[in-house]
């Protein structure tokens, strides 16, 4: 029988012969049932940009940004440490249920937030270089840029790769440990960056 | 876990993405004023060179799981091409044109190609040539 272990951040990996009842649940790396929802959200984004009036853009930017910030903070500081303390079967089941959803959710909310935010900023004139809080706007670009490089270069590939590994008949515990550590570490890092985002966005809102 | 030595694709990829993002921030921070394009072009060129170098170094790895790489990377490419297209749509809707639009578009192309390369590489590097459980993703 295959040995399987899903480690957590900061804890030693545990390798156990899984009990037959603790077999990995079947899952799709990209949950196809969620694709129509993603298409709908992107359709709303295109419509919002095409209409180019403040309310739909504000709605998309705030909803997307709130989801992005909350998910990053919750994943980095709440879910990550909890995952490290779950039993092995629970960790496997949690991972195979949570991470496929993240494959769809995160790129969607990030795209909606950025595209709607840019359009809104153009509409309101806040992205223009003569805006009186231009320095704060540029700071937000930098924070988002750093988060994007971390998320796209480390977090997203680790997310996909750990799911691909869990799909194998005999997942390699060391591979899963390495990738999960990378995932949880980068999630914590982007969670920290989100605090900077909150500081900047509240300053921009307050004026 | 595979002990073979692989080129630093992830590190180089992240540096390339960082250069691309820096070019985009530089342009965005100056709009709508006239933007000197030279710094953005240099950053984009360096980013594209790193992308080419990454692919070239990976192509020289003997026994790399290219089948798995392309299986993953092609779907990631589709996804990130859509994302890049949406961002580009936002730029064109704002009447960004000329040199800045060309540089931003090429930056998005580098982004939309390099991220799938990183995802495909991260999956394929751990491939051991065994079948998966259940249906394909």
mmCIF file of C-alpha atoms in Angstrom:
data_model
loop_
_atom_site.group_PDB
_atom_site.id
_atom_site.type_symbol
_atom_site.label_atom_id
_atom_site.label_comp_id
_atom_site.label_asym_id
_atom_site.label_seq_id
_atom_site.Cartn_x
_atom_site.Cartn_y
_atom_site.Cartn_z
ATOM 1 C CA UNK A 1 0.000 0.000 0.000
ATOM 2 C CA UNK A 2 1.177 3.468 -0.720
ATOM 3 C CA UNK A 3 2.788 5.523 1.994
ATOM 4 C CA UNK A 4 1.356 8.991 2.195
ATOM 5 C CA UNK A 5 2.100 12.014 4.300
ATOM 6 C CA UNK A 6 0.995 15.596 4.060
ATOM 7 C CA UNK A 7 3.137 17.665 6.367
ATOM 8 C CA UNK A 8 2.511 21.081 7.750
ATOM 9 C CA UNK A 9 4.724 24.085 8.261
ATOM 10 C CA UNK A 10 7.200 23.788 11.087
ATOM 11 C CA UNK A 11 6.276 20.234 11.991
ATOM 12 C CA UNK A 12 8.306 17.110 11.288
ATOM 13 C CA UNK A 13 6.871 15.046 8.449
ATOM 14 C CA UNK A 14 4.926 12.020 9.526
ATOM 15 C CA UNK A 15 4.871 9.024 7.236
ATOM 16 C CA UNK A 16 2.220 6.436 7.923
ATOM 17 C CA UNK A 17 0.777 3.458 6.191
ATOM 18 C CA UNK A 18 -2.694 4.808 5.515
ATOM 19 C CA UNK A 19 -5.649 2.918 6.832
ATOM 20 C CA UNK A 20 -7.880 1.714 3.991
ATOM 21 C CA UNK A 21 -10.632 4.017 5.197
ATOM 22 C CA UNK A 22 -8.250 6.964 4.971
ATOM 23 C CA UNK A 23 -7.677 6.586 1.217
ATOM 24 C CA UNK A 24 -7.221 9.779 -0.725
ATOM 25 C CA UNK A 25 -10.508 11.081 -2.062
ATOM 26 C CA UNK A 26 -10.649 11.400 -5.810
ATOM 27 C CA UNK A 27 -10.415 15.004 -6.950
ATOM 28 C CA UNK A 28 -9.862 17.176 -9.979
ATOM 29 C CA UNK A 29 -6.812 19.436 -9.909
ATOM 30 C CA UNK A 30 -8.897 22.074 -11.692
ATOM 31 C CA UNK A 31 -12.514 21.604 -10.559
ATOM 32 C CA UNK A 32 -14.477 21.747 -13.786
ATOM 33 C CA UNK A 33 -17.717 22.551 -11.973
ATOM 34 C CA UNK A 34 -16.197 25.901 -11.011
ATOM 35 C CA UNK A 35 -15.248 26.970 -14.524
ATOM 36 C CA UNK A 36 -18.711 28.349 -15.427
ATOM 37 C CA UNK A 37 -18.572 30.502 -12.285
ATOM 38 C CA UNK A 38 -15.148 31.812 -13.298
ATOM 39 C CA UNK A 39 -16.500 32.533 -16.800
ATOM 40 C CA UNK A 40 -19.462 34.385 -15.269
ATOM 41 C CA UNK A 41 -17.196 36.509 -13.067
ATOM 42 C CA UNK A 42 -14.935 37.341 -16.009
ATOM 43 C CA UNK A 43 -18.045 38.197 -18.031
ATOM 44 C CA UNK A 44 -19.103 40.627 -15.302
ATOM 45 C CA UNK A 45 -15.608 42.113 -15.339
ATOM 46 C CA UNK A 46 -15.699 42.659 -19.105
ATOM 47 C CA UNK A 47 -19.171 44.196 -18.810
ATOM 48 C CA UNK A 48 -18.038 46.439 -15.962
ATOM 49 C CA UNK A 49 -15.045 47.702 -17.927
ATOM 50 C CA UNK A 50 -17.162 48.165 -21.061
ATOM 51 C CA UNK A 51 -19.867 50.119 -19.218
ATOM 52 C CA UNK A 52 -17.153 52.123 -17.450
ATOM 53 C CA UNK A 53 -19.305 53.646 -14.729
ATOM 54 C CA UNK A 54 -18.039 53.929 -11.152
ATOM 55 C CA UNK A 55 -20.488 51.663 -9.305
ATOM 56 C CA UNK A 56 -19.883 48.333 -11.126
ATOM 57 C CA UNK A 57 -16.142 48.968 -11.142
ATOM 58 C CA UNK A 58 -16.177 49.907 -7.471
ATOM 59 C CA UNK A 59 -18.205 46.782 -6.700
ATOM 60 C CA UNK A 60 -15.849 44.464 -8.601
ATOM 61 C CA UNK A 61 -12.721 46.084 -7.193
ATOM 62 C CA UNK A 62 -13.923 46.098 -3.580
ATOM 63 C CA UNK A 63 -15.424 42.593 -3.652
ATOM 64 C CA UNK A 64 -12.398 41.138 -5.444
ATOM 65 C CA UNK A 65 -9.929 42.993 -3.239
ATOM 66 C CA UNK A 66 -11.735 42.035 -0.030
ATOM 67 C CA UNK A 67 -11.800 38.373 -1.072
ATOM 68 C CA UNK A 68 -8.119 38.477 -2.056
ATOM 69 C CA UNK A 69 -7.033 40.126 1.203
ATOM 70 C CA UNK A 70 -9.188 38.011 3.488
ATOM 71 C CA UNK A 71 -8.241 34.731 1.799
ATOM 72 C CA UNK A 72 -4.527 35.546 1.962
ATOM 73 C CA UNK A 73 -4.702 36.581 5.621
ATOM 74 C CA UNK A 74 -6.902 33.641 6.611
ATOM 75 C CA UNK A 75 -4.814 31.109 4.690
ATOM 76 C CA UNK A 76 -1.507 32.487 5.908
ATOM 77 C CA UNK A 77 -2.300 32.983 9.572
ATOM 78 C CA UNK A 78 -5.232 30.677 10.389
ATOM 79 C CA UNK A 79 -5.587 27.789 7.959
ATOM 80 C CA UNK A 80 -1.841 27.204 7.469
ATOM 81 C CA UNK A 81 -1.018 26.630 11.153
ATOM 82 C CA UNK A 82 -4.172 24.528 11.582
ATOM 83 C CA UNK A 83 -3.179 22.300 8.661
ATOM 84 C CA UNK A 84 0.124 21.598 10.346
ATOM 85 C CA UNK A 85 -1.679 20.190 13.370
ATOM 86 C CA UNK A 86 -4.265 18.015 11.658
ATOM 87 C CA UNK A 87 -4.027 14.234 11.608
ATOM 88 C CA UNK A 88 -2.567 12.726 8.437
ATOM 89 C CA UNK A 89 -5.877 11.564 6.912
ATOM 90 C CA UNK A 90 -7.478 14.897 7.778
ATOM 91 C CA UNK A 91 -4.601 16.793 6.192
ATOM 92 C CA UNK A 92 -4.897 14.743 3.011
ATOM 93 C CA UNK A 93 -8.637 15.200 2.801
ATOM 94 C CA UNK A 94 -8.430 18.913 3.614
ATOM 95 C CA UNK A 95 -5.687 19.479 1.046
ATOM 96 C CA UNK A 96 -7.509 17.651 -1.737
ATOM 97 C CA UNK A 97 -10.676 19.624 -1.032
ATOM 98 C CA UNK A 98 -9.214 23.092 -0.440
ATOM 99 C CA UNK A 99 -6.369 23.434 -2.908
ATOM 100 C CA UNK A 100 -8.264 22.651 -6.140
ATOM 101 C CA UNK A 101 -10.660 25.459 -5.246
ATOM 102 C CA UNK A 102 -7.721 27.794 -4.691
ATOM 103 C CA UNK A 103 -6.526 27.024 -8.238
ATOM 104 C CA UNK A 104 -9.671 28.727 -9.538
ATOM 105 C CA UNK A 105 -10.421 31.287 -6.846
ATOM 106 C CA UNK A 106 -7.110 33.111 -6.518
ATOM 107 C CA UNK A 107 -6.344 33.920 -10.184
ATOM 108 C CA UNK A 108 -9.975 34.992 -10.611
ATOM 109 C CA UNK A 109 -10.146 37.390 -7.658
ATOM 110 C CA UNK A 110 -6.694 38.810 -8.449
ATOM 111 C CA UNK A 111 -7.582 39.478 -12.094
ATOM 112 C CA UNK A 112 -10.928 41.052 -11.198
ATOM 113 C CA UNK A 113 -9.365 43.236 -8.495
ATOM 114 C CA UNK A 114 -6.529 44.497 -10.690
ATOM 115 C CA UNK A 115 -8.449 45.047 -13.936
ATOM 116 C CA UNK A 116 -11.443 46.692 -12.240
ATOM 117 C CA UNK A 117 -9.130 48.702 -9.986
ATOM 118 C CA UNK A 118 -7.120 50.036 -12.906
ATOM 119 C CA UNK A 119 -10.274 50.987 -14.789
ATOM 120 C CA UNK A 120 -11.748 52.622 -11.691
ATOM 121 C CA UNK A 121 -8.529 54.524 -11.057
ATOM 122 C CA UNK A 122 -8.567 55.818 -14.620
ATOM 123 C CA UNK A 123 -12.197 56.822 -14.301
ATOM 124 C CA UNK A 124 -11.644 58.651 -10.995
ATOM 125 C CA UNK A 125 -8.247 60.035 -11.989
ATOM 126 C CA UNK A 126 -6.471 58.393 -9.066
ATOM 127 C CA UNK A 127 -3.943 56.565 -11.252
ATOM 128 C CA UNK A 128 -2.802 59.776 -12.891
ATOM 129 C CA UNK A 129 0.576 61.066 -11.883
ATOM 130 C CA UNK A 130 -0.786 64.445 -10.747
ATOM 131 C CA UNK A 131 -3.114 62.829 -8.177
ATOM 132 C CA UNK A 132 -2.221 64.207 -4.747
ATOM 133 C CA UNK A 133 -1.737 60.737 -3.237
ATOM 134 C CA UNK A 134 0.218 59.432 -6.219
ATOM 135 C CA UNK A 135 3.014 58.110 -4.012
ATOM 136 C CA UNK A 136 0.539 55.879 -2.186
ATOM 137 C CA UNK A 137 -0.829 54.630 -5.500
ATOM 138 C CA UNK A 138 2.669 53.732 -6.692
ATOM 139 C CA UNK A 139 3.283 52.011 -3.332
ATOM 140 C CA UNK A 140 0.188 49.893 -3.980
ATOM 141 C CA UNK A 141 1.584 48.946 -7.422
ATOM 142 C CA UNK A 142 4.807 47.823 -5.775
ATOM 143 C CA UNK A 143 3.052 45.799 -3.063
ATOM 144 C CA UNK A 144 0.816 44.127 -5.645
ATOM 145 C CA UNK A 145 3.826 43.527 -7.896
ATOM 146 C CA UNK A 146 5.772 41.799 -5.119
ATOM 147 C CA UNK A 147 2.732 39.706 -4.192
ATOM 148 C CA UNK A 148 2.207 38.791 -7.849
ATOM 149 C CA UNK A 149 5.796 37.602 -8.293
ATOM 150 C CA UNK A 150 5.596 35.492 -5.108
ATOM 151 C CA UNK A 151 2.157 34.092 -5.943
ATOM 152 C CA UNK A 152 2.879 33.369 -9.598
ATOM 153 C CA UNK A 153 6.444 32.185 -9.199
ATOM 154 C CA UNK A 154 6.151 30.107 -6.033
ATOM 155 C CA UNK A 155 2.664 29.701 -4.623
ATOM 156 C CA UNK A 156 0.648 28.765 -7.702
ATOM 157 C CA UNK A 157 3.201 26.258 -9.090
ATOM 158 C CA UNK A 158 3.473 24.644 -5.627
ATOM 159 C CA UNK A 159 -0.308 24.425 -5.380
ATOM 160 C CA UNK A 160 -0.623 22.675 -8.759
ATOM 161 C CA UNK A 161 2.391 20.431 -8.156
ATOM 162 C CA UNK A 162 1.216 19.183 -4.750
ATOM 163 C CA UNK A 163 -2.140 18.267 -6.263
ATOM 164 C CA UNK A 164 -0.410 16.523 -9.178
ATOM 165 C CA UNK A 165 1.706 14.591 -6.685
ATOM 166 C CA UNK A 166 -1.342 13.594 -4.649
ATOM 167 C CA UNK A 167 -2.910 12.276 -7.865
ATOM 168 C CA UNK A 168 -0.161 9.695 -8.237
ATOM 169 C CA UNK A 169 -0.634 6.114 -7.087
ATOM 170 C CA UNK A 170 2.384 6.474 -4.817
ATOM 171 C CA UNK A 171 2.843 10.106 -3.794
ATOM 172 C CA UNK A 172 6.306 10.954 -2.559
ATOM 173 C CA UNK A 173 5.988 12.294 1.016
ATOM 174 C CA UNK A 174 9.179 14.333 0.682
ATOM 175 C CA UNK A 175 7.903 16.051 -2.445
ATOM 176 C CA UNK A 176 4.594 16.849 -0.764
ATOM 177 C CA UNK A 177 6.393 18.109 2.334
ATOM 178 C CA UNK A 178 8.626 20.405 0.318
ATOM 179 C CA UNK A 179 5.761 21.774 -1.769
ATOM 180 C CA UNK A 180 3.405 22.213 1.188
ATOM 181 C CA UNK A 181 6.072 24.085 3.135
ATOM 182 C CA UNK A 182 6.582 26.342 0.126
ATOM 183 C CA UNK A 183 2.831 26.863 -0.209
ATOM 184 C CA UNK A 184 2.243 27.685 3.461
ATOM 185 C CA UNK A 185 5.356 29.894 3.703
ATOM 186 C CA UNK A 186 4.407 31.927 0.628
ATOM 187 C CA UNK A 187 0.787 32.148 1.794
ATOM 188 C CA UNK A 188 2.061 33.639 5.079
ATOM 189 C CA UNK A 189 4.314 36.027 3.169
ATOM 190 C CA UNK A 190 1.488 37.288 0.964
ATOM 191 C CA UNK A 191 -0.664 37.522 4.103
ATOM 192 C CA UNK A 192 1.922 39.907 5.561
ATOM 193 C CA UNK A 193 1.967 41.907 2.315
ATOM 194 C CA UNK A 194 -1.806 42.188 2.517
ATOM 195 C CA UNK A 195 -1.431 44.154 5.750
ATOM 196 C CA UNK A 196 0.494 46.720 3.697
ATOM 197 C CA UNK A 197 -2.329 46.674 1.157
ATOM 198 C CA UNK A 198 -4.861 47.401 3.921
ATOM 199 C CA UNK A 199 -2.755 50.316 5.176
ATOM 200 C CA UNK A 200 -2.477 51.801 1.670
ATOM 201 C CA UNK A 201 -6.119 51.281 0.664
ATOM 202 C CA UNK A 202 -7.516 52.753 3.886
ATOM 203 C CA UNK A 203 -5.199 55.765 3.469
ATOM 204 C CA UNK A 204 -6.428 56.239 -0.110
ATOM 205 C CA UNK A 205 -10.064 55.923 1.020
ATOM 206 C CA UNK A 206 -9.558 58.389 3.883
ATOM 207 C CA UNK A 207 -7.674 60.866 1.684
ATOM 208 C CA UNK B 1 12.438 12.659 -4.311
ATOM 209 C CA UNK B 2 14.505 13.306 -7.412
ATOM 210 C CA UNK B 3 18.136 14.037 -6.626
ATOM 211 C CA UNK B 4 19.094 15.143 -10.128
ATOM 212 C CA UNK B 5 20.405 18.631 -10.636
ATOM 213 C CA UNK B 6 18.143 20.974 -12.509
ATOM 214 C CA UNK B 7 18.762 24.531 -13.673
ATOM 215 C CA UNK B 8 17.389 27.265 -11.358
ATOM 216 C CA UNK B 9 14.242 27.692 -13.443
ATOM 217 C CA UNK B 10 12.054 28.943 -10.584
ATOM 218 C CA UNK B 11 14.572 31.507 -9.355
ATOM 219 C CA UNK B 12 15.278 32.806 -12.858
ATOM 220 C CA UNK B 13 11.554 32.830 -13.619
ATOM 221 C CA UNK B 14 10.800 34.902 -10.545
ATOM 222 C CA UNK B 15 13.548 37.371 -11.432
ATOM 223 C CA UNK B 16 12.167 37.620 -14.963
ATOM 224 C CA UNK B 17 8.644 38.218 -13.639
ATOM 225 C CA UNK B 18 9.992 40.838 -11.240
ATOM 226 C CA UNK B 19 11.666 42.714 -14.115
ATOM 227 C CA UNK B 20 8.503 42.538 -16.168
ATOM 228 C CA UNK B 21 6.396 43.796 -13.262
ATOM 229 C CA UNK B 22 8.910 46.586 -12.583
ATOM 230 C CA UNK B 23 8.571 47.752 -16.187
ATOM 231 C CA UNK B 24 4.793 47.750 -15.877
ATOM 232 C CA UNK B 25 4.926 49.723 -12.610
ATOM 233 C CA UNK B 26 7.320 52.232 -14.184
ATOM 234 C CA UNK B 27 4.920 52.844 -17.069
ATOM 235 C CA UNK B 28 1.789 52.877 -14.892
ATOM 236 C CA UNK B 29 3.367 55.334 -12.455
ATOM 237 C CA UNK B 30 3.970 57.890 -15.235
ATOM 238 C CA UNK B 31 0.666 57.703 -17.101
ATOM 239 C CA UNK B 32 -0.890 59.673 -18.671
ATOM 240 C CA UNK B 33 2.190 61.876 -19.060
ATOM 241 C CA UNK B 34 4.738 61.219 -21.778
ATOM 242 C CA UNK B 35 6.787 58.274 -20.591
ATOM 243 C CA UNK B 36 10.438 57.748 -21.576
ATOM 244 C CA UNK B 37 10.225 54.174 -22.824
ATOM 245 C CA UNK B 38 13.908 53.233 -22.625
ATOM 246 C CA UNK B 39 13.896 51.952 -19.000
ATOM 247 C CA UNK B 40 10.755 49.898 -19.620
ATOM 248 C CA UNK B 41 12.220 48.450 -22.837
ATOM 249 C CA UNK B 42 15.450 47.500 -21.037
ATOM 250 C CA UNK B 43 13.493 45.786 -18.253
ATOM 251 C CA UNK B 44 11.264 43.993 -20.750
ATOM 252 C CA UNK B 45 14.250 42.908 -22.859
ATOM 253 C CA UNK B 46 16.055 41.528 -19.812
ATOM 254 C CA UNK B 47 12.890 39.732 -18.730
ATOM 255 C CA UNK B 48 12.412 38.183 -22.181
ATOM 256 C CA UNK B 49 16.079 37.128 -22.320
ATOM 257 C CA UNK B 50 15.712 35.379 -18.969
ATOM 258 C CA UNK B 51 12.599 33.607 -20.262
ATOM 259 C CA UNK B 52 14.520 32.433 -23.336
ATOM 260 C CA UNK B 53 17.454 31.397 -21.166
ATOM 261 C CA UNK B 54 15.148 29.483 -18.846
ATOM 262 C CA UNK B 55 13.598 27.525 -21.705
ATOM 263 C CA UNK B 56 17.023 26.891 -23.294
ATOM 264 C CA UNK B 57 18.538 25.618 -20.047
ATOM 265 C CA UNK B 58 15.546 23.365 -19.465
ATOM 266 C CA UNK B 59 15.793 21.988 -23.016
ATOM 267 C CA UNK B 60 19.281 20.727 -22.225
ATOM 268 C CA UNK B 61 18.156 18.628 -19.247
ATOM 269 C CA UNK B 62 18.380 14.963 -20.192
ATOM 270 C CA UNK B 63 15.339 12.877 -19.323
ATOM 271 C CA UNK B 64 13.124 15.782 -18.349
ATOM 272 C CA UNK B 65 9.424 14.825 -18.318
ATOM 273 C CA UNK B 66 8.417 16.961 -21.292
ATOM 274 C CA UNK B 67 5.150 15.087 -21.754
ATOM 275 C CA UNK B 68 4.039 16.021 -18.252
ATOM 276 C CA UNK B 69 5.430 19.545 -18.679
ATOM 277 C CA UNK B 70 3.367 20.239 -21.797
ATOM 278 C CA UNK B 71 0.316 18.493 -20.378
ATOM 279 C CA UNK B 72 0.253 21.011 -17.527
ATOM 280 C CA UNK B 73 1.771 24.064 -19.221
ATOM 281 C CA UNK B 74 -0.659 24.166 -22.163
ATOM 282 C CA UNK B 75 -3.686 24.508 -19.871
ATOM 283 C CA UNK B 76 -1.879 27.024 -17.712
ATOM 284 C CA UNK B 77 -0.984 28.932 -20.882
ATOM 285 C CA UNK B 78 -4.646 29.050 -21.866
ATOM 286 C CA UNK B 79 -5.634 30.311 -18.410
ATOM 287 C CA UNK B 80 -2.931 32.972 -18.212
ATOM 288 C CA UNK B 81 -3.525 34.078 -21.813
ATOM 289 C CA UNK B 82 -7.143 34.797 -20.822
ATOM 290 C CA UNK B 83 -5.987 36.693 -17.728
ATOM 291 C CA UNK B 84 -3.447 38.692 -19.746
ATOM 292 C CA UNK B 85 -6.132 39.407 -22.338
ATOM 293 C CA UNK B 86 -8.468 40.815 -19.683
ATOM 294 C CA UNK B 87 -5.758 43.106 -18.324
ATOM 295 C CA UNK B 88 -4.886 44.192 -21.863
ATOM 296 C CA UNK B 89 -8.552 44.909 -22.550
ATOM 297 C CA UNK B 90 -8.560 47.238 -19.553
ATOM 298 C CA UNK B 91 -5.497 49.075 -20.917
ATOM 299 C CA UNK B 92 -6.935 49.479 -24.419
ATOM 300 C CA UNK B 93 -10.273 50.624 -22.979
ATOM 301 C CA UNK B 94 -8.329 53.433 -21.289
ATOM 302 C CA UNK B 95 -6.960 54.521 -24.685
ATOM 303 C CA UNK B 96 -3.379 53.588 -23.868
ATOM 304 C CA UNK B 97 -1.705 53.434 -27.251
ATOM 305 C CA UNK B 98 1.573 53.600 -29.126
ATOM 306 C CA UNK B 99 4.850 52.675 -27.440
ATOM 307 C CA UNK B 100 3.487 52.190 -23.914
ATOM 308 C CA UNK B 101 0.801 49.812 -25.210
ATOM 309 C CA UNK B 102 3.379 47.787 -27.156
ATOM 310 C CA UNK B 103 5.665 47.493 -24.110
ATOM 311 C CA UNK B 104 2.758 46.603 -21.797
ATOM 312 C CA UNK B 105 1.470 44.022 -24.279
ATOM 313 C CA UNK B 106 4.875 42.384 -24.639
ATOM 314 C CA UNK B 107 5.255 42.398 -20.835
ATOM 315 C CA UNK B 108 1.931 40.573 -20.592
ATOM 316 C CA UNK B 109 3.141 38.075 -23.212
ATOM 317 C CA UNK B 110 6.255 37.357 -21.133
ATOM 318 C CA UNK B 111 4.043 36.988 -18.052
ATOM 319 C CA UNK B 112 1.553 34.710 -19.844
ATOM 320 C CA UNK B 113 4.339 32.442 -21.102
ATOM 321 C CA UNK B 114 6.645 32.397 -18.091
ATOM 322 C CA UNK B 115 4.047 31.506 -15.456
ATOM 323 C CA UNK B 116 2.959 28.339 -17.347
ATOM 324 C CA UNK B 117 6.635 27.438 -17.782
ATOM 325 C CA UNK B 118 7.094 27.682 -14.007
ATOM 326 C CA UNK B 119 3.958 25.650 -13.276
ATOM 327 C CA UNK B 120 4.856 22.987 -15.860
ATOM 328 C CA UNK B 121 8.418 22.803 -14.569
ATOM 329 C CA UNK B 122 7.377 22.475 -10.914
ATOM 330 C CA UNK B 123 5.036 19.592 -11.757
ATOM 331 C CA UNK B 124 7.316 17.839 -14.264
ATOM 332 C CA UNK B 125 10.461 17.958 -12.120
ATOM 333 C CA UNK B 126 8.896 15.456 -9.711
ATOM 334 C CA UNK B 127 7.568 13.146 -12.423
ATOM 335 C CA UNK B 128 8.588 9.523 -11.973
ATOM 336 C CA UNK B 129 6.793 7.999 -14.958
ATOM 337 C CA UNK B 130 3.925 6.375 -13.096
ATOM 338 C CA UNK B 131 0.217 6.646 -13.866
ATOM 339 C CA UNK B 132 -2.070 8.898 -11.873
ATOM 340 C CA UNK B 133 -4.978 7.833 -9.731
ATOM 341 C CA UNK B 134 -8.412 8.484 -11.200
ATOM 342 C CA UNK B 135 -9.328 10.861 -13.932
ATOM 343 C CA UNK B 136 -7.034 13.420 -15.476
ATOM 344 C CA UNK B 137 -7.270 16.985 -14.310
#
